Coordinates of N, CA and C in Angstrom, one line a residue:
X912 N 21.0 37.4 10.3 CA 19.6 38.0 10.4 C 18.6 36.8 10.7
X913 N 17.5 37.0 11.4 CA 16.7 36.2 12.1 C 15.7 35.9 11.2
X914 N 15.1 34.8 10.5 CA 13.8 35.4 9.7 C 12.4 35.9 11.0
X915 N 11.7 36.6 10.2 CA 10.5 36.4 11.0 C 9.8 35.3 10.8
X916 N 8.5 36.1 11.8 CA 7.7 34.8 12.4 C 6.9 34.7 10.9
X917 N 6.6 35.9 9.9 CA 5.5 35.3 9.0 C 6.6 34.3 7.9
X918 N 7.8 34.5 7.7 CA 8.8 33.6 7.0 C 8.5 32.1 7.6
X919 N 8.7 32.2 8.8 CA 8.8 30.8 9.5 C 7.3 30.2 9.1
X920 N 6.2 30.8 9.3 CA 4.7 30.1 8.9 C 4.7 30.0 7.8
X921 N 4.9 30.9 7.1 CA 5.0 30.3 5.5 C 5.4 29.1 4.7
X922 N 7.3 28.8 5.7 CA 7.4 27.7 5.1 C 6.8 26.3 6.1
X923 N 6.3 26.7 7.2 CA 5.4 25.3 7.9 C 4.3 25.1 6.6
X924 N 3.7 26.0 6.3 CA 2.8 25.9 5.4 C 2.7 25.8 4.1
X925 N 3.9 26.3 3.4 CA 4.0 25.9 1.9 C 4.1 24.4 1.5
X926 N 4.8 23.5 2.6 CA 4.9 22.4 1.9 C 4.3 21.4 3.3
X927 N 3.5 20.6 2.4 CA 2.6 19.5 3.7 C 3.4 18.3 3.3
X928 N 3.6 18.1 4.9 CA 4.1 16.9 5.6 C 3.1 15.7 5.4
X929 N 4.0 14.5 5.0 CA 3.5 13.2 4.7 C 3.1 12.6 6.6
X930 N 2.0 12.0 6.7 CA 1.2 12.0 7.7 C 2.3 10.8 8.7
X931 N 2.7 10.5 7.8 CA 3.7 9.1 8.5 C 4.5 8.5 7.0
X932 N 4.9 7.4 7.3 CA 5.3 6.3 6.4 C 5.0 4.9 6.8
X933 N 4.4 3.9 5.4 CA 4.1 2.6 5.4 C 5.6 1.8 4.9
X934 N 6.0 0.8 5.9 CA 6.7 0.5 4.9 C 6.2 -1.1 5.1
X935 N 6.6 -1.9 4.0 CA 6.1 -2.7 3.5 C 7.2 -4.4 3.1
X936 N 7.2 -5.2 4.1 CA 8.2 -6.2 3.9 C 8.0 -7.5 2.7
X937 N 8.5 -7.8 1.5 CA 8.0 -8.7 1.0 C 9.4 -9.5 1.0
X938 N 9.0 -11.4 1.6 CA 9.8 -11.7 2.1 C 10.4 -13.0 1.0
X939 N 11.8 -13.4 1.0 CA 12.3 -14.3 0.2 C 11.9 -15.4 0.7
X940 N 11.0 -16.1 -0.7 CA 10.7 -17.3 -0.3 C 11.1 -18.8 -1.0
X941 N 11.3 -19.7 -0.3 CA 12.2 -20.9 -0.6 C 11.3 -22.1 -1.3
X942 N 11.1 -21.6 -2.7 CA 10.2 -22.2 -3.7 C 10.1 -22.1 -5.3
X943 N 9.9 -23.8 -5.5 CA 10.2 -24.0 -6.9 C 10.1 -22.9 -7.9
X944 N 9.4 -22.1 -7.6 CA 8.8 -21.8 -8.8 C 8.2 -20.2 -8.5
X945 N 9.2 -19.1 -8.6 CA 9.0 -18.0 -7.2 C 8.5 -17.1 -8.2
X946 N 7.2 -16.5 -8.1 CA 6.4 -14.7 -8.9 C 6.4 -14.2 -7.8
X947 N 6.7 -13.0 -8.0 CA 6.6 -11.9 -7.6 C 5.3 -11.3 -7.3
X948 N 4.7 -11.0 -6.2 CA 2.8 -11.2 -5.8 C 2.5 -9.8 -6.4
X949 N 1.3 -9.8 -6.4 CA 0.6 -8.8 -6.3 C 0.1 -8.0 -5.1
X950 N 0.3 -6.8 -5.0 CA 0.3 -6.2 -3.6 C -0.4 -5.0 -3.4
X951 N -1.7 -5.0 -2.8 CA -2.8 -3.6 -2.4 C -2.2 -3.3 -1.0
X952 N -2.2 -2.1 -1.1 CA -2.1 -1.4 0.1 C -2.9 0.1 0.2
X953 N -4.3 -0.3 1.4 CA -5.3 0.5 1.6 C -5.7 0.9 2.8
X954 N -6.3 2.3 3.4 CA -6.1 2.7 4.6 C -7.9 3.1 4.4
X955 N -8.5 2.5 5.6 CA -10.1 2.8 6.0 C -10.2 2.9 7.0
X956 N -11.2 4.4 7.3 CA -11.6 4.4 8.3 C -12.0 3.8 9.9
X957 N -11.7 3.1 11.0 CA -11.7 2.5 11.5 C -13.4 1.7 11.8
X958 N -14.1 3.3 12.0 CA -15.8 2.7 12.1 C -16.2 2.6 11.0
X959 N -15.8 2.1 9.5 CA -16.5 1.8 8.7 C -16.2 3.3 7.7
X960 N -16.1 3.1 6.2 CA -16.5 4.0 5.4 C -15.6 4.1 3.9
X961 N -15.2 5.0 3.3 CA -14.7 4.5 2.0 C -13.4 4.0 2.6
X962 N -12.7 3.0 1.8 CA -11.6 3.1 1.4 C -10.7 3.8 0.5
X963 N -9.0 4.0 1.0 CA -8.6 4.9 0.4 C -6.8 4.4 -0.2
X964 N -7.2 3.9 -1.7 CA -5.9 3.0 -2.2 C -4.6 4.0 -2.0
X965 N -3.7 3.5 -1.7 CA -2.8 3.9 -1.4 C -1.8 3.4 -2.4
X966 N -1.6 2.5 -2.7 CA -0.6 1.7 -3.7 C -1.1 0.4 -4.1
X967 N -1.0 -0.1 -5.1 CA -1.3 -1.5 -6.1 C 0.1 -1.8 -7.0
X968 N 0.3 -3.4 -6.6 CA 1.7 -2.9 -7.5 C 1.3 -4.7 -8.1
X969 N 1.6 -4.6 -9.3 CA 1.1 -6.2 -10.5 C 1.8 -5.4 -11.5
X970 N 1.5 -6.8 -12.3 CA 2.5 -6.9 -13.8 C 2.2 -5.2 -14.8
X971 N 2.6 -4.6 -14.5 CA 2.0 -3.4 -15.6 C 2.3 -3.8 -17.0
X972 N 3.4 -4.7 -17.1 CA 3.8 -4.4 -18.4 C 3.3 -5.6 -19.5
X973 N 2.5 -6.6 -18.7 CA 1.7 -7.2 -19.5 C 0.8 -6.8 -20.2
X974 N 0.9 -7.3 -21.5 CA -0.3 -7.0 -22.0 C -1.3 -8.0 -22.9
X975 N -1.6 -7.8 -23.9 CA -2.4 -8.3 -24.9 C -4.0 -9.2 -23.9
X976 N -4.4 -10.6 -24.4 CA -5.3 -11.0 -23.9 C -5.9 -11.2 -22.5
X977 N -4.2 -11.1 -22.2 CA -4.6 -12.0 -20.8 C -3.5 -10.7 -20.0
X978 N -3.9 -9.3 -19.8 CA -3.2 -8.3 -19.0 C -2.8 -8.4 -17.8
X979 N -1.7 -7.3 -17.3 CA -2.1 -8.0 -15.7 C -2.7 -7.3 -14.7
X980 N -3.4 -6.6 -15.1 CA -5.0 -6.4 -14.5 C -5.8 -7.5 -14.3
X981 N -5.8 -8.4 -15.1 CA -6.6 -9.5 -15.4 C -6.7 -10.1 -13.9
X982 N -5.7 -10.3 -13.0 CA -5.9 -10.8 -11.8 C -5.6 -9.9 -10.8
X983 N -5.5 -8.5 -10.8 CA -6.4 -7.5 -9.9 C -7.1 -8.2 -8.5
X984 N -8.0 -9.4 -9.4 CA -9.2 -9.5 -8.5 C -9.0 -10.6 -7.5
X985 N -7.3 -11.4 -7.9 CA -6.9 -12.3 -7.3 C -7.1 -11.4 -5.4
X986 N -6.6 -10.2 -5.0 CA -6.6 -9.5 -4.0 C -8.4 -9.3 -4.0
X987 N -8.6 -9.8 -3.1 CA -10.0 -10.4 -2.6 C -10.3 -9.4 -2.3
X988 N -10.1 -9.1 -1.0 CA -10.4 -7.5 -0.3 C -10.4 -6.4 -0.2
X989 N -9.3 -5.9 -1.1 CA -9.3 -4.5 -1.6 C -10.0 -4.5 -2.9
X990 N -10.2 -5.8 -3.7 CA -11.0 -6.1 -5.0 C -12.2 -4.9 -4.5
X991 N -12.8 -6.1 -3.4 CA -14.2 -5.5 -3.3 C -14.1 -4.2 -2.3
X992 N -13.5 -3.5 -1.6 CA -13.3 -2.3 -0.5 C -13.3 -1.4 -2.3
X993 N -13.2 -1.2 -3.6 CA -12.7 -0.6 -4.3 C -12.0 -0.8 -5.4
X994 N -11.5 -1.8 -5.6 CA -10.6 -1.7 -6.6 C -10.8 -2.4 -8.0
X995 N -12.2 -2.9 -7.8 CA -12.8 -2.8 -9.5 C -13.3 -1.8 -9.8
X996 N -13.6 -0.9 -9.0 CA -14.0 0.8 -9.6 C -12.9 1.5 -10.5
X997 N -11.6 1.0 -9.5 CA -10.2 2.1 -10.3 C -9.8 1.5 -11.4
X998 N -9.8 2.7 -12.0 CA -8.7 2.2 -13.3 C -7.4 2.8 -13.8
X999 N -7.0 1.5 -14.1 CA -5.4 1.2 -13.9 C -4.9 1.3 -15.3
X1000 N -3.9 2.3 -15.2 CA -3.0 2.4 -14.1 C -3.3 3.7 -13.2
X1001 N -3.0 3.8 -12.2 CA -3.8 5.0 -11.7 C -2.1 5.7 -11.0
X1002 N -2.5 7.0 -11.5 CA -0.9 7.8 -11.4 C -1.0 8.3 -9.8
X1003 N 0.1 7.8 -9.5 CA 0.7 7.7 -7.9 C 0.3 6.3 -7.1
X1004 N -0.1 5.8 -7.6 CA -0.6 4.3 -7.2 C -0.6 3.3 -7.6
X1005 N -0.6 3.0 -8.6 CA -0.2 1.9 -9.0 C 1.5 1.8 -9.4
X1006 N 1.9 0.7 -9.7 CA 3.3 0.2 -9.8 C 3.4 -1.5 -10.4
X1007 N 4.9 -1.2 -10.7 CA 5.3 -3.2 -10.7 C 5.1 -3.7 -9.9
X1008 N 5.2 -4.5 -9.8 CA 5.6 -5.8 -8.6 C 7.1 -5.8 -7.8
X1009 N 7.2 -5.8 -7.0 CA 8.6 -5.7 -6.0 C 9.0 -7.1 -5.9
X1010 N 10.7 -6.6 -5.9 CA 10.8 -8.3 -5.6 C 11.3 -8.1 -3.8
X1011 N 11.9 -9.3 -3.4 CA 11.6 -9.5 -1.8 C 12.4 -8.4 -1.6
X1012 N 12.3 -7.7 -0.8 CA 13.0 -6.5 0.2 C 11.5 -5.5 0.9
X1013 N 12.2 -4.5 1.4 CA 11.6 -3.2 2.5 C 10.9 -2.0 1.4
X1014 N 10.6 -2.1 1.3 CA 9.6 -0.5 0.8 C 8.9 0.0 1.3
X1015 N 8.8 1.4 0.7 CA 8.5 2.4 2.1 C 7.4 3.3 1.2
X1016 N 6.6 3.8 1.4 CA 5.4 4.8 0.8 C 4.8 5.7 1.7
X1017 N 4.5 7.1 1.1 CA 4.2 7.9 2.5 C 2.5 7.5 3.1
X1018 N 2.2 8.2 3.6 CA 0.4 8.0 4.4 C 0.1 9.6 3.6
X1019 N -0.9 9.6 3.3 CA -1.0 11.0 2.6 C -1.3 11.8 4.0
X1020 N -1.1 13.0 3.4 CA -0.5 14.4 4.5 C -2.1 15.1 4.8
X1021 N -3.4 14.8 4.1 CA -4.3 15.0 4.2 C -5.4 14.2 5.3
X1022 N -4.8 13.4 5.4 CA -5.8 12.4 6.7 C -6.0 13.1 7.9
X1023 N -7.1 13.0 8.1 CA -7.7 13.7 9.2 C -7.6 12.8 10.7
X1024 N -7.5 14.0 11.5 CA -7.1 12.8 12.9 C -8.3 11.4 13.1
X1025 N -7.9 10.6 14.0 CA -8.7 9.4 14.0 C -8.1 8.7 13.7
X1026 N -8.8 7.4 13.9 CA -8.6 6.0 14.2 C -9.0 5.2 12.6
X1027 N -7.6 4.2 12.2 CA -7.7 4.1 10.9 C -7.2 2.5 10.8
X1028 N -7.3 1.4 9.7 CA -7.1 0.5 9.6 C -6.2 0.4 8.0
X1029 N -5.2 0.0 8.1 CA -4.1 0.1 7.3 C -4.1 -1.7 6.8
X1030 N -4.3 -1.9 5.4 CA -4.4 -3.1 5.0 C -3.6 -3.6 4.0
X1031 N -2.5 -4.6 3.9 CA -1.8 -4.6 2.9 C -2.1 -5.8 2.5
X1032 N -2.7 -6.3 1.4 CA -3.0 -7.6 1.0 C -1.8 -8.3 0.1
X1033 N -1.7 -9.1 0.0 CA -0.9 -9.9 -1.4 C -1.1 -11.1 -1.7
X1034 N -1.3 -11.3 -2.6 CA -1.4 -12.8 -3.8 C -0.7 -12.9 -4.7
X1035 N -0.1 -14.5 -4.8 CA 1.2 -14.7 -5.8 C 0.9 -16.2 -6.4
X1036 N 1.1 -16.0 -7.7 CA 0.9 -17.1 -8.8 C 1.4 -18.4 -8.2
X1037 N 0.6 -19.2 -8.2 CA 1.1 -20.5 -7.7 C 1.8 -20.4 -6.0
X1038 N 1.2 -19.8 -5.8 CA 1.7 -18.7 -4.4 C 0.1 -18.9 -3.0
X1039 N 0.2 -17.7 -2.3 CA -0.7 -18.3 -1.4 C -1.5 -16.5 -1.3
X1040 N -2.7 -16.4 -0.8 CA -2.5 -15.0 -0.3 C -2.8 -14.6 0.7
X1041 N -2.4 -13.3 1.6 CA -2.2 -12.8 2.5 C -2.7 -11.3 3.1
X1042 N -3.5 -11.2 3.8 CA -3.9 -10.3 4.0 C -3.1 -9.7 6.1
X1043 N -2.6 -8.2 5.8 CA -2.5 -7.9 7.2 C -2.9 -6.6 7.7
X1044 N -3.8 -6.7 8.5 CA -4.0 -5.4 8.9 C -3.8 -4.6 10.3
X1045 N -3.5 -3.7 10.4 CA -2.8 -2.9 11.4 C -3.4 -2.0 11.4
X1046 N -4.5 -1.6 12.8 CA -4.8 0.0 13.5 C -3.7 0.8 13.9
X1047 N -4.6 2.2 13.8 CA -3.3 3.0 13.8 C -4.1 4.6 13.8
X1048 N -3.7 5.2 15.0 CA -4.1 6.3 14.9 C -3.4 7.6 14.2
X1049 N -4.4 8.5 13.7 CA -3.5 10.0 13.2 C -4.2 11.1 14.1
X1050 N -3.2 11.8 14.7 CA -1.7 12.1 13.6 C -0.4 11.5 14.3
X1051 N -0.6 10.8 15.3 CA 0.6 9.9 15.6 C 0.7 8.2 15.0
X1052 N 0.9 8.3 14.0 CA 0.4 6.7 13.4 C 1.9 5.9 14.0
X1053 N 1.8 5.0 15.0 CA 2.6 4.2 15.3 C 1.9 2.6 15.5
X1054 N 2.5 1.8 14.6 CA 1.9 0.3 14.8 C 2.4 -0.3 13.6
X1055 N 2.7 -1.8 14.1 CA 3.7 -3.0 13.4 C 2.7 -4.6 13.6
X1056 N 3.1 -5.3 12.4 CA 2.4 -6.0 12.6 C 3.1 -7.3 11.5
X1057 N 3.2 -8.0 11.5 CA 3.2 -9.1 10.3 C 2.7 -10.3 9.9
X1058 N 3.1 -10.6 8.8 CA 2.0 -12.1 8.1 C 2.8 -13.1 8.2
X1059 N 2.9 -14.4 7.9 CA 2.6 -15.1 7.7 C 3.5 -15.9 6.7
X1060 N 3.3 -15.9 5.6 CA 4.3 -16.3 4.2 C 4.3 -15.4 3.2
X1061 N 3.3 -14.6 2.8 CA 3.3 -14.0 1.5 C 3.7 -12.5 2.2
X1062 N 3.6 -12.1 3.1 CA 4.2 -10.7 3.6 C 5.0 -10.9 4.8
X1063 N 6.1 -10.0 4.9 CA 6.8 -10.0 6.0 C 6.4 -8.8 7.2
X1064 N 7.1 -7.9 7.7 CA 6.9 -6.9 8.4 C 5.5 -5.9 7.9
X1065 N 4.7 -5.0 8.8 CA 4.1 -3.8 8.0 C 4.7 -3.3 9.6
X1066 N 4.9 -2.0 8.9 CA 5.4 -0.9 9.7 C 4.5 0.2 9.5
X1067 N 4.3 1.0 10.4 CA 3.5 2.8 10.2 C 4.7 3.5 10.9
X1068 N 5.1 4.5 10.7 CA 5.7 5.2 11.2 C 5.6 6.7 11.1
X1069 N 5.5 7.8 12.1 CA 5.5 8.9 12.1 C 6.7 9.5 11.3
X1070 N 6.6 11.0 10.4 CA 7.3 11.5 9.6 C 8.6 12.0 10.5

């Protein structure tokens, strides 16, 4: 039996599709003394306007005097785009720290078409930091880019 057409709209509609995927290269690096960075990843509007955190990943599980929020602010430009406003831990967005490999996060399914600037910053103790950013239009978000030392690959990719 065939479903119908209102079955078929239904399930296009019950569940929203993730806009794309970010994924995110943090690269092995050849040094005395290796932490694992701290890493914002934030998507703004192209002409200017809020920013919108997507993921923060630092020490969660420090705690007492010296938290690891405490250096939050070490990430310079998502610091100020937003992220002394939020507070952490913020559910769906924040996380630990990654050690070197590929991770992947979706683009949320709500972004409205247009032209958008995808920012993944990182800072690492005794380390260096790194900021990379990649345009990218929706609803076809296709664009690759990479850094430097403290980040490897950024990928966008369509769902």
């Amino acid at each position: 039996m065939r479903p119908s057409r209102f079955a078929l709209l239904a399930g296009a509609i019950g569940a929203p599709a993730a806009a794309g995927t970010v994924t995110v290269t943090i690269p092995r690096l050849d040094v005395a003394e290796y932490h694992r960075p701290y890493v914002a990843i934030w998507l703004e509007p192209a002409g200017g306007g809020t920013a919108r955190t997507l993921g923060v990943w630092y020490d969660v599980k420090k705690r007492g005097n010296e938290p690891g929020t405490k250096w939050l602010a070490d990430l310079r430009a998502w610091w100020r785009k937003g992220g002394r406003s939020m507070a952490m831990p913020a559910d769906g967005v924040s996380g630990a720290t990654r050690a070197p490999g590929q991770y992947s996060i979706p683009l949320p399914a709500d972004l409205k078409p247009g032209q958008y600037i995808l920012n993944v910053e990182a800072a690492r103790e005794t380390g260096g930091r790194e900021l990379v950013s990649v345009p990218l239009s929706i609803p076809k978000p296709t664009a690759r880019a990479a850094g430097k030392a403290e980040l490897g690959a950024v990928a966008v990719s369509p769902r």
